[in-house]
Tab-separated table of N, CA, C and O in Angstrom:
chain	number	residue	atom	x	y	z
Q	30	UNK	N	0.853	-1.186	0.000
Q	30	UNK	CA	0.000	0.000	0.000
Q	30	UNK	C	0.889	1.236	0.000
Q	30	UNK	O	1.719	1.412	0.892
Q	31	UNK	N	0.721	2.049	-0.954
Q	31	UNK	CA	1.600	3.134	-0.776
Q	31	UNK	C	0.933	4.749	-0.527
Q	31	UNK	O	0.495	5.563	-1.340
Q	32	UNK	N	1.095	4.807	1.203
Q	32	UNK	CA	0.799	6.170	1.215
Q	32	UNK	C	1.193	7.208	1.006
Q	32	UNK	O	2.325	7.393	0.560
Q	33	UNK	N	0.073	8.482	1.365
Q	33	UNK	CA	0.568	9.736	0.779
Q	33	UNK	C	2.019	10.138	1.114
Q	33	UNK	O	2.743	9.263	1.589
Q	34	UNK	N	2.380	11.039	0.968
Q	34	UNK	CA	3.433	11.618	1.426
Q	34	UNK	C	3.593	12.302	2.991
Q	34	UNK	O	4.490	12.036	3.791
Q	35	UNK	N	2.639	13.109	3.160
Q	35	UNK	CA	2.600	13.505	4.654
Q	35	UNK	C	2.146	12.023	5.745
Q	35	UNK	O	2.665	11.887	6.853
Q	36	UNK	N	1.360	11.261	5.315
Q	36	UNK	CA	1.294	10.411	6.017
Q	36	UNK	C	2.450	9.417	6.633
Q	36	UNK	O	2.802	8.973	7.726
Q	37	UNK	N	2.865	9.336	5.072
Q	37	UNK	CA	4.832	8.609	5.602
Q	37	UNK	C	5.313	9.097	6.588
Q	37	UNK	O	5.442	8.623	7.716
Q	38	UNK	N	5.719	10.502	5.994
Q	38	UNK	CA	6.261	11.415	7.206
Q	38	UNK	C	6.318	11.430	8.459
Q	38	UNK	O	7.272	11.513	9.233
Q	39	UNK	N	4.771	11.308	8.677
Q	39	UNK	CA	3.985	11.267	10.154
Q	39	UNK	C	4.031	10.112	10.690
Q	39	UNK	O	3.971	10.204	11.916
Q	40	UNK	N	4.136	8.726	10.198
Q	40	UNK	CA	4.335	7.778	10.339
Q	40	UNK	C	6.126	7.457	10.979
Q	40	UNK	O	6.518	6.767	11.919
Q	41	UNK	N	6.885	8.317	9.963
Q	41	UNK	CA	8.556	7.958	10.487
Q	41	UNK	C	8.230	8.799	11.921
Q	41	UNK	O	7.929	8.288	12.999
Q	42	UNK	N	8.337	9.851	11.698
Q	42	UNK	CA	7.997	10.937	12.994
Q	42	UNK	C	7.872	9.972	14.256
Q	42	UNK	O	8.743	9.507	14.991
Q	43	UNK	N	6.132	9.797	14.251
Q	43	UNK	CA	5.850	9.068	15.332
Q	43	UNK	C	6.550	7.166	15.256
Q	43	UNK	O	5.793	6.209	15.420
Q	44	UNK	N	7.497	7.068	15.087
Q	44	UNK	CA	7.541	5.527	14.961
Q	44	UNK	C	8.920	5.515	15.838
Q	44	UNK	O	9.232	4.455	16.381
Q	45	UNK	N	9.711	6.608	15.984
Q	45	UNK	CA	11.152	7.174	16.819
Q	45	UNK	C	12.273	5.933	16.495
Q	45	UNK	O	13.186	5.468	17.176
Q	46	UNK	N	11.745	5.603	15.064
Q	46	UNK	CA	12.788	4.703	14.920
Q	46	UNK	C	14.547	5.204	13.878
Q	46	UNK	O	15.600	4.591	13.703
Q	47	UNK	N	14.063	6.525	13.447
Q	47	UNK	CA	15.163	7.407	13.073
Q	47	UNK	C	15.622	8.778	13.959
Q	47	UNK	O	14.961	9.737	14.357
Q	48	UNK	N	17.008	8.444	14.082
Q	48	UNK	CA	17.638	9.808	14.938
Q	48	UNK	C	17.951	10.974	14.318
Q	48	UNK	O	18.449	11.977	14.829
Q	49	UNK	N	17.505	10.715	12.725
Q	49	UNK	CA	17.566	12.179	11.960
Q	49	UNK	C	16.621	12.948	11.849
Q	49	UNK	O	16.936	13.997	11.286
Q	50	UNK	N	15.315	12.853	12.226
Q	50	UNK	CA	14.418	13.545	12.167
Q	50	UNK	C	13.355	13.369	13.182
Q	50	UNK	O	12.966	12.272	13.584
Q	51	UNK	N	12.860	14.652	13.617
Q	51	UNK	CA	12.025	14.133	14.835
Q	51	UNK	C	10.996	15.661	15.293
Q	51	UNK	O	11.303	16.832	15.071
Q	52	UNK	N	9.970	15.233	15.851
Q	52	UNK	CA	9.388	16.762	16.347
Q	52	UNK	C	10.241	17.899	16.722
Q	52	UNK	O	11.200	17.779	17.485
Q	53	UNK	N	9.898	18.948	16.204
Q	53	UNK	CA	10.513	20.127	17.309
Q	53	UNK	C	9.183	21.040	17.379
Q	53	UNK	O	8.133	20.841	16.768
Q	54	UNK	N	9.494	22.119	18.298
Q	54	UNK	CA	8.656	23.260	18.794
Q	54	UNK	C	7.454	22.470	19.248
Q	54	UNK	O	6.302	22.796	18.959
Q	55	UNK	N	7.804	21.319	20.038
Q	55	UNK	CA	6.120	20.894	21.118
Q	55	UNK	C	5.503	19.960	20.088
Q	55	UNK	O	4.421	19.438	20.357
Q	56	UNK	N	6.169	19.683	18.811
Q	56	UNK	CA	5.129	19.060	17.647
Q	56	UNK	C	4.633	20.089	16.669
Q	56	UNK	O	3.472	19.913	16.302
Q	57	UNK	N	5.235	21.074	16.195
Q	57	UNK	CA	4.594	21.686	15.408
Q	57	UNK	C	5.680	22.076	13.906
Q	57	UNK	O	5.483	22.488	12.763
Q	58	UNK	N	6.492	21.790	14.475
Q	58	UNK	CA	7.881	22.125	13.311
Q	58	UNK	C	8.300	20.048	13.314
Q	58	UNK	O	7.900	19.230	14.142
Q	59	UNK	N	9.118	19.811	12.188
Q	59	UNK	CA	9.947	18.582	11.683
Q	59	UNK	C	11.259	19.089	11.840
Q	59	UNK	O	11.445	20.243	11.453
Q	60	UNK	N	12.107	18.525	12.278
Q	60	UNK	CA	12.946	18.832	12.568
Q	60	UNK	C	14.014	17.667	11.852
Q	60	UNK	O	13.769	16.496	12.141
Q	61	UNK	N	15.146	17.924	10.964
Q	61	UNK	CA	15.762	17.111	10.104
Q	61	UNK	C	17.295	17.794	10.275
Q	61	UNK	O	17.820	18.895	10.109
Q	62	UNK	N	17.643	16.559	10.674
Q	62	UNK	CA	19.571	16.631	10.740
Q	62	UNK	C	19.635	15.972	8.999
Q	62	UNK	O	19.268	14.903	8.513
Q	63	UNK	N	20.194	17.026	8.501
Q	63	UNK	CA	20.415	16.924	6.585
Q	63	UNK	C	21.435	15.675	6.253
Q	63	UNK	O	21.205	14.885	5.338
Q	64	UNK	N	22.603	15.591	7.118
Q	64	UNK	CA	23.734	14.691	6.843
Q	64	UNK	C	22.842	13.348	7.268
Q	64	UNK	O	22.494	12.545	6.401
Q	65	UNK	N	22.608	13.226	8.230
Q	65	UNK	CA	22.412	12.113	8.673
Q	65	UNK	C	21.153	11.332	8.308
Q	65	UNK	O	20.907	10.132	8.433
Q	66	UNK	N	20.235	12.596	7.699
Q	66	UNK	CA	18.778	12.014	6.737
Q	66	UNK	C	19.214	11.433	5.675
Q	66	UNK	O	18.806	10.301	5.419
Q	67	UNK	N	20.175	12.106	4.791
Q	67	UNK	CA	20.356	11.457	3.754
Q	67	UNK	C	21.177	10.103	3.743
Q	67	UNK	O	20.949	9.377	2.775
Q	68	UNK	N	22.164	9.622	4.743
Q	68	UNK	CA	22.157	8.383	5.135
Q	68	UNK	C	21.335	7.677	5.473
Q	68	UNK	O	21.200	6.699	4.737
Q	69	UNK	N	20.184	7.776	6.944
Q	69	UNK	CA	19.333	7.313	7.119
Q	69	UNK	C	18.436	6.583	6.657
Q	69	UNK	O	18.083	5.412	6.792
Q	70	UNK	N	18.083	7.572	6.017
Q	70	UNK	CA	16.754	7.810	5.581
Q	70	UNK	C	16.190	7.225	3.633
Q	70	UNK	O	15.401	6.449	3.093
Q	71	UNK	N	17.229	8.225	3.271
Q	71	UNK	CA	17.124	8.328	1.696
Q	71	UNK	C	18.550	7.639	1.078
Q	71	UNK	O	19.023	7.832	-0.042
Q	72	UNK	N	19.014	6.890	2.017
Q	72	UNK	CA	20.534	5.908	1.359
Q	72	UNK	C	20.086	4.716	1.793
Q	72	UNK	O	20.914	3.818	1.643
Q	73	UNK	N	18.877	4.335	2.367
Q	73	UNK	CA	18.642	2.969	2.304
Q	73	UNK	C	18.750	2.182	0.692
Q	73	UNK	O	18.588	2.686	-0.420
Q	74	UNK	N	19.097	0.727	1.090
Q	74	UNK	CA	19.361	-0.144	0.116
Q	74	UNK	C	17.772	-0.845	-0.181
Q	74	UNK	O	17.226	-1.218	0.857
Q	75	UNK	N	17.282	-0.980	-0.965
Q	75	UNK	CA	16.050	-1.538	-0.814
Q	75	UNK	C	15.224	-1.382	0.126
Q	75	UNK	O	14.528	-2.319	0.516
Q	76	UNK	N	15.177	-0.477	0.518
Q	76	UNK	CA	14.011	-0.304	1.418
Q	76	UNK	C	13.440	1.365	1.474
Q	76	UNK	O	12.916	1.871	2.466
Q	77	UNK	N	13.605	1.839	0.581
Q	77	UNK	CA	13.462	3.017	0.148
Q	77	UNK	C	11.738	3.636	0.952
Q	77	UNK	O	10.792	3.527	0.173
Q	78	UNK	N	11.480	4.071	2.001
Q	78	UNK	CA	10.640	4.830	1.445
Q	78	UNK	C	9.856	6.130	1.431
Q	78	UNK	O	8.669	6.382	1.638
Q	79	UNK	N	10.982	6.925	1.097
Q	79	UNK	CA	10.459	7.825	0.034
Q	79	UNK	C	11.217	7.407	-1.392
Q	79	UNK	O	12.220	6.707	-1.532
Q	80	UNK	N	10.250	8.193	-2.593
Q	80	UNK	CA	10.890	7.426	-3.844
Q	80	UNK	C	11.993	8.695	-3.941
Q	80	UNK	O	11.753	9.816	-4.389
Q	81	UNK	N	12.577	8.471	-3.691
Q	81	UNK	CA	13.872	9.427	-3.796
Q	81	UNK	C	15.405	9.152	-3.199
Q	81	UNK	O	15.399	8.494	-2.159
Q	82	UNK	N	16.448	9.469	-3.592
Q	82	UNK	CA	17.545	9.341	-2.851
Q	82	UNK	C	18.005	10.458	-2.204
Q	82	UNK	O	18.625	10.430	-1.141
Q	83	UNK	N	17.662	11.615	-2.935
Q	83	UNK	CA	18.248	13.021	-2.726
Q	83	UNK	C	17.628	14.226	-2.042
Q	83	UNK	O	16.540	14.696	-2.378
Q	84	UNK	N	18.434	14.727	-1.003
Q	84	UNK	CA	17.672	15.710	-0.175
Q	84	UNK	C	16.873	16.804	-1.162
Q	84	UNK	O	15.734	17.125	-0.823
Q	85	UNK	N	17.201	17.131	-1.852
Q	85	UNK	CA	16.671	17.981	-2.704
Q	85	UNK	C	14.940	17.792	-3.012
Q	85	UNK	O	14.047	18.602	-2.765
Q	86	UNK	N	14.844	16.510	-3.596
Q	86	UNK	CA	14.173	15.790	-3.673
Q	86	UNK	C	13.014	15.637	-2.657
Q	86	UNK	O	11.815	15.647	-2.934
Q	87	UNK	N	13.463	15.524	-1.681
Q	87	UNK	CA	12.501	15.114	-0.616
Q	87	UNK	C	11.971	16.548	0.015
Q	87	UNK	O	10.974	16.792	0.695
Q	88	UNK	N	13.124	17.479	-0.524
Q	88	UNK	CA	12.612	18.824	0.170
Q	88	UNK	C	11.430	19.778	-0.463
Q	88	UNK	O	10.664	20.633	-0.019
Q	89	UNK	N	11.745	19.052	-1.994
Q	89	UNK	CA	10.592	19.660	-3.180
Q	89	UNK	C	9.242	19.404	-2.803
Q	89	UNK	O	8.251	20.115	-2.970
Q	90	UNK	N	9.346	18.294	-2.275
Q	90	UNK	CA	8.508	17.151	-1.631
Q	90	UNK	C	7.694	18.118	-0.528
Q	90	UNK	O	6.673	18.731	-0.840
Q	91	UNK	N	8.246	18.162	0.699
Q	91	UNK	CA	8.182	18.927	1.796
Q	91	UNK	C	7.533	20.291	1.167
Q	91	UNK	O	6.590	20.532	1.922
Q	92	UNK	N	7.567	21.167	0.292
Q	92	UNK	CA	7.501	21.925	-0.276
Q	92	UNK	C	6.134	21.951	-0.856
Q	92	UNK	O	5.235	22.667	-0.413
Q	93	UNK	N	6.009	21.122	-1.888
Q	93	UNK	CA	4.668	20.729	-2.634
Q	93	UNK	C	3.376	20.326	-1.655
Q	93	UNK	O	2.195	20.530	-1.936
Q	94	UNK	N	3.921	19.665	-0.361
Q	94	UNK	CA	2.523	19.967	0.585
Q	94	UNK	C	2.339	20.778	1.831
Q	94	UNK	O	1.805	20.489	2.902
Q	95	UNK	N	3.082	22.169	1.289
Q	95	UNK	CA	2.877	23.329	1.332
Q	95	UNK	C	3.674	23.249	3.104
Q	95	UNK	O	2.952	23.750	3.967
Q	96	UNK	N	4.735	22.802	3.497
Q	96	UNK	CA	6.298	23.288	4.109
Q	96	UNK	C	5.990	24.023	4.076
Q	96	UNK	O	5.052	24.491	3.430
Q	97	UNK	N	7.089	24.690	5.208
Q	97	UNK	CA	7.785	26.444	4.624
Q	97	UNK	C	9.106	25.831	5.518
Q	97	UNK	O	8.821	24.908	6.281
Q	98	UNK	N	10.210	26.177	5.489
Q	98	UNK	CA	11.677	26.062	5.987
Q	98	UNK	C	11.634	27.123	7.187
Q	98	UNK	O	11.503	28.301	6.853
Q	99	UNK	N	11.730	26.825	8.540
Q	99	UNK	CA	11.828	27.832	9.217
Q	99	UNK	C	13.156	28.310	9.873
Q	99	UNK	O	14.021	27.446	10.022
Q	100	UNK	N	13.413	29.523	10.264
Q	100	UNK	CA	14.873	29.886	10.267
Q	100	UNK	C	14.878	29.989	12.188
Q	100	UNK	O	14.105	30.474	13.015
Q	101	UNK	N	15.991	29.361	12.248
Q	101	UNK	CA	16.336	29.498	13.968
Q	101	UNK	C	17.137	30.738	14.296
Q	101	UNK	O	18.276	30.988	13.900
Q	102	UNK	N	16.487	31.362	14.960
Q	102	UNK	CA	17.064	33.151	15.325
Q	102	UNK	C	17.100	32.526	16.918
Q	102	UNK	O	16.420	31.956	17.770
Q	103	UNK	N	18.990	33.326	16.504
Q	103	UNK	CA	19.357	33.198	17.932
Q	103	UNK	C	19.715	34.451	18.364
Q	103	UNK	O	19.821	35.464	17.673
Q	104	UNK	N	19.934	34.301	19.791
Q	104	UNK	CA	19.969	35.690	20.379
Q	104	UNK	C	21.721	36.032	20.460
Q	104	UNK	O	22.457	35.096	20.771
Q	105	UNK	N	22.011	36.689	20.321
Q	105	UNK	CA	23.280	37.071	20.360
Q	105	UNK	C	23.934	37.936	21.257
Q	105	UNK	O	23.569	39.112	21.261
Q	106	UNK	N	25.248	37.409	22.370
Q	106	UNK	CA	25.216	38.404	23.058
Q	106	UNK	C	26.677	39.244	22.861
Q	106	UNK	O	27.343	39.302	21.828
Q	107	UNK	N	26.907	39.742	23.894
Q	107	UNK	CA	27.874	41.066	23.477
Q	107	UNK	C	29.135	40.836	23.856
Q	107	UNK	O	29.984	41.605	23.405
Q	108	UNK	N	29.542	39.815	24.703
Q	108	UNK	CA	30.509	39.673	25.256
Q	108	UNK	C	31.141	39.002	24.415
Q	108	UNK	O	30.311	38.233	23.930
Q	109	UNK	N	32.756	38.719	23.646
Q	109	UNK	CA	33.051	38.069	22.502
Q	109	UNK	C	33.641	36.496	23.140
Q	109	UNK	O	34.063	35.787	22.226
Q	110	UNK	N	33.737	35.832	24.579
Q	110	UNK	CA	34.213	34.804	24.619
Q	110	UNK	C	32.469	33.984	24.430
Q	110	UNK	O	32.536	32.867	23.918
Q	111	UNK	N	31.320	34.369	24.724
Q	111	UNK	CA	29.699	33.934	24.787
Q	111	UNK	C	29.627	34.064	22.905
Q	111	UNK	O	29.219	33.102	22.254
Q	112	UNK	N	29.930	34.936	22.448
Q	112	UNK	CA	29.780	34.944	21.086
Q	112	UNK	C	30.207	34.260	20.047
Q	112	UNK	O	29.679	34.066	18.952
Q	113	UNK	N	31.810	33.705	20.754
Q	113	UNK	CA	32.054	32.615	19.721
Q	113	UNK	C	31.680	31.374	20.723
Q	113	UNK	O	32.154	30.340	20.253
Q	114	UNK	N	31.044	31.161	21.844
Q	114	UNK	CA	30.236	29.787	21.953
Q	114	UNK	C	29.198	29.487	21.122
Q	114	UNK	O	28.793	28.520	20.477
Q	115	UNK	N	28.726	31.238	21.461
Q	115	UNK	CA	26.874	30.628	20.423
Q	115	UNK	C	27.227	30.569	19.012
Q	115	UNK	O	26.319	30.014	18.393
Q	116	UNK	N	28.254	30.947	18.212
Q	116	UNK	CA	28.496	31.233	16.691
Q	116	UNK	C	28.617	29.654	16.613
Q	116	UNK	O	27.979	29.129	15.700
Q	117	UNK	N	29.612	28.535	17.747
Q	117	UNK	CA	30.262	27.412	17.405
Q	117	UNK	C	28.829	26.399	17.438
Q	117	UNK	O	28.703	25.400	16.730
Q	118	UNK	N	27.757	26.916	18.459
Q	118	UNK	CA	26.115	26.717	18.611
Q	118	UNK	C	25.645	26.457	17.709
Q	118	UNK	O	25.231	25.312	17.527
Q	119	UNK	N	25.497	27.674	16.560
Q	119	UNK	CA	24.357	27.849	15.700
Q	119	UNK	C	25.309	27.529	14.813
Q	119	UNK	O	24.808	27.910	13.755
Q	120	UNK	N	26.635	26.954	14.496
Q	120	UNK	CA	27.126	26.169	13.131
Q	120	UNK	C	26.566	24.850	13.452
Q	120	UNK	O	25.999	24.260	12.532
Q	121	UNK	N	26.648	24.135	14.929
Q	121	UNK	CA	26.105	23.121	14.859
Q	121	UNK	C	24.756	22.588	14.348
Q	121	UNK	O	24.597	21.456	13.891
Q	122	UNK	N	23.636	23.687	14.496
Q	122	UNK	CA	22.640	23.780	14.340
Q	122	UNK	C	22.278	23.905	12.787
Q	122	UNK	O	21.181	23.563	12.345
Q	123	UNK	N	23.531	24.544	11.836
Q	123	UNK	CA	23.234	24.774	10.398
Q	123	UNK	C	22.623	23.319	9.741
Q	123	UNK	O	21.730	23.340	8.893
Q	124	UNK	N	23.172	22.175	10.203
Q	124	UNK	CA	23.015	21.016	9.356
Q	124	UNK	C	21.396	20.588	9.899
Q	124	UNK	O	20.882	19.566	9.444
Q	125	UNK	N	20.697	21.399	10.839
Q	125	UNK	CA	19.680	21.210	10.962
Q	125	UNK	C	18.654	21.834	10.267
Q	125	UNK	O	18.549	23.060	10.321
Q	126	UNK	N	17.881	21.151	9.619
Q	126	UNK	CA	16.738	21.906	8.958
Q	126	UNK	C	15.099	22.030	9.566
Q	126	UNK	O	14.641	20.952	9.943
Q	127	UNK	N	14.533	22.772	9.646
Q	127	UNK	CA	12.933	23.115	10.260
Q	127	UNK	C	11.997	22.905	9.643
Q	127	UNK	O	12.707	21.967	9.282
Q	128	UNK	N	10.898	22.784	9.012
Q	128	UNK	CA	9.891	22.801	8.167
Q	128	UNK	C	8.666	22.517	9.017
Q	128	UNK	O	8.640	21.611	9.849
Q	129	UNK	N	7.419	23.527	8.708
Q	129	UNK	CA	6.455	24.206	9.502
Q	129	UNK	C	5.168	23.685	8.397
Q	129	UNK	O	5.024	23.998	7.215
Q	130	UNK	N	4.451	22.923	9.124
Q	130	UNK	CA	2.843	23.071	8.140
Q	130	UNK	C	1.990	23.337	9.013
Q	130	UNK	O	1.914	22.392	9.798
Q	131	UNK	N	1.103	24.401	9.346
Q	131	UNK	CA	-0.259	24.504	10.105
Q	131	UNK	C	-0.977	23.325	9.569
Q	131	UNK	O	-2.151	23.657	9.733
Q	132	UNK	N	-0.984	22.326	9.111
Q	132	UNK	CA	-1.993	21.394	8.786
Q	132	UNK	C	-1.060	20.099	9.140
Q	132	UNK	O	-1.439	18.991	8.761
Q	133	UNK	N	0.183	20.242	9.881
Q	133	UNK	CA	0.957	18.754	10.278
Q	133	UNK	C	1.289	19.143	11.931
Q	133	UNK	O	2.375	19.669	12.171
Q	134	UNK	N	0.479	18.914	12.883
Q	134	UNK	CA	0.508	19.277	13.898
Q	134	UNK	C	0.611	17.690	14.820
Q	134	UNK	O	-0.354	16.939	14.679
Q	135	UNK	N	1.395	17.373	15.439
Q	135	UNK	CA	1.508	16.050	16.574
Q	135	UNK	C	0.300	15.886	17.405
Q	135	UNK	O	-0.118	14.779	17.746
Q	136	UNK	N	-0.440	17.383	17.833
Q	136	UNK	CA	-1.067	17.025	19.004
Q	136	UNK	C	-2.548	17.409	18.334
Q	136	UNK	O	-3.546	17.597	19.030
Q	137	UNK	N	-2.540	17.500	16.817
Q	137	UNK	CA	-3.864	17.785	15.553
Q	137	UNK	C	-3.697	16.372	14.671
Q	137	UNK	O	-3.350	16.629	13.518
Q	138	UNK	N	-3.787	15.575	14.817
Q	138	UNK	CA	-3.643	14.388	14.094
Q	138	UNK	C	-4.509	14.137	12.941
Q	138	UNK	O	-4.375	13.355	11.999
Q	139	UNK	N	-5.542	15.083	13.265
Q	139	UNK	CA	-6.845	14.866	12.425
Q	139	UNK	C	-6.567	16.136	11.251
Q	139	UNK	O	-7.005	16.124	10.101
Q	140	UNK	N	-5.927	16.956	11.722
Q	140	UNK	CA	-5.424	18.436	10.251
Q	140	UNK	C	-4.521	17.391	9.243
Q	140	UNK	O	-3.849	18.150	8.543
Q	141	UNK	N	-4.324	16.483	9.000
Q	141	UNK	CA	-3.369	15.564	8.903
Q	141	UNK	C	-3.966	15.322	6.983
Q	141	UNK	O	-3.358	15.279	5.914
Q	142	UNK	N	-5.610	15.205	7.433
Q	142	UNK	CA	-6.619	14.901	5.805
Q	142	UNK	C	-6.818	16.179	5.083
Q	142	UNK	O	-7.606	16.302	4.145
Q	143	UNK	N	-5.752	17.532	5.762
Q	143	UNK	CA	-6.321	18.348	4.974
Q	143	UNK	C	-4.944	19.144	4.385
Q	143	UNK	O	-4.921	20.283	3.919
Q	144	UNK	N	-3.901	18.289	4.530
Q	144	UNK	CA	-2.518	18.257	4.221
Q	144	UNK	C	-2.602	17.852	2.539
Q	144	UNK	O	-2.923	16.681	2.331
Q	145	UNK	N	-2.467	18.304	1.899
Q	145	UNK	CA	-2.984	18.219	0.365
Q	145	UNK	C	-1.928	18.851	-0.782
Q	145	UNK	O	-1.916	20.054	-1.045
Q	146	UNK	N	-1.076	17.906	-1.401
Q	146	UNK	CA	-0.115	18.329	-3.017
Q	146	UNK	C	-0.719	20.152	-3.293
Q	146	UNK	O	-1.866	20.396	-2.917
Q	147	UNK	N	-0.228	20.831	-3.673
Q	147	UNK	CA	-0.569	22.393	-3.974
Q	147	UNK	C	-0.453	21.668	-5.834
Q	147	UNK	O	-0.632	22.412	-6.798
């Protein structure tokens, strides 16, 4: 049986059987480590499933049922030994990616049928 696309999603999500991707913001953002998805996730050998290998791919994906990429704003402070902690912070954080749907909510399970290809 091959389901939709957000349903997969929601399915890896809640199944906590991958360490590359997982709720953030309480369940309301996806939260995707990029290096380690595309091993994970989209470098499986036969067992593919999404039909894709390539982040790109999967992000068009993310995209087409209407994603948005959200940006992590950090606070920055003034003192320069705190500034290059949080700079060494938020590089760690670059390989992380966000993506936001008001209609893919953890604790809305049911906005889930109205998640729909644009």
């Amino acid at each position: 049986l091959s389901l939709r696309f957000p349903l997969k999603l929601w399915k890896m999500l809640e199944s906590g059987k991958f360490q590359s991707i997982w709720w953030s913001e309480g369940g309301k953002c996806v939260a995707i480590n990029k290096d380690l998805f595309e091993m994970e996730v989209l470098g499986r050998e036969g067992q593919q499933i999404f039909h894709t290998q390539k982040i790109k791919s999967f992000m068009r994906q993310l995209n087409a049922y209407g994603f948005t990429k959200m940006q992590r704003n950090f606070q920055r402070s003034a003192s320069l030994p705190e500034f290059l902690a949080e700079e060494a912070a938020a590089s760690a954080h670059s390989q992380i990616l966000y993506y936001y749907n008001p209609s893919f909510n953890r604790e809305h399970p049911w906005l889930l049928e109205t998640c729909k290809r644009r």
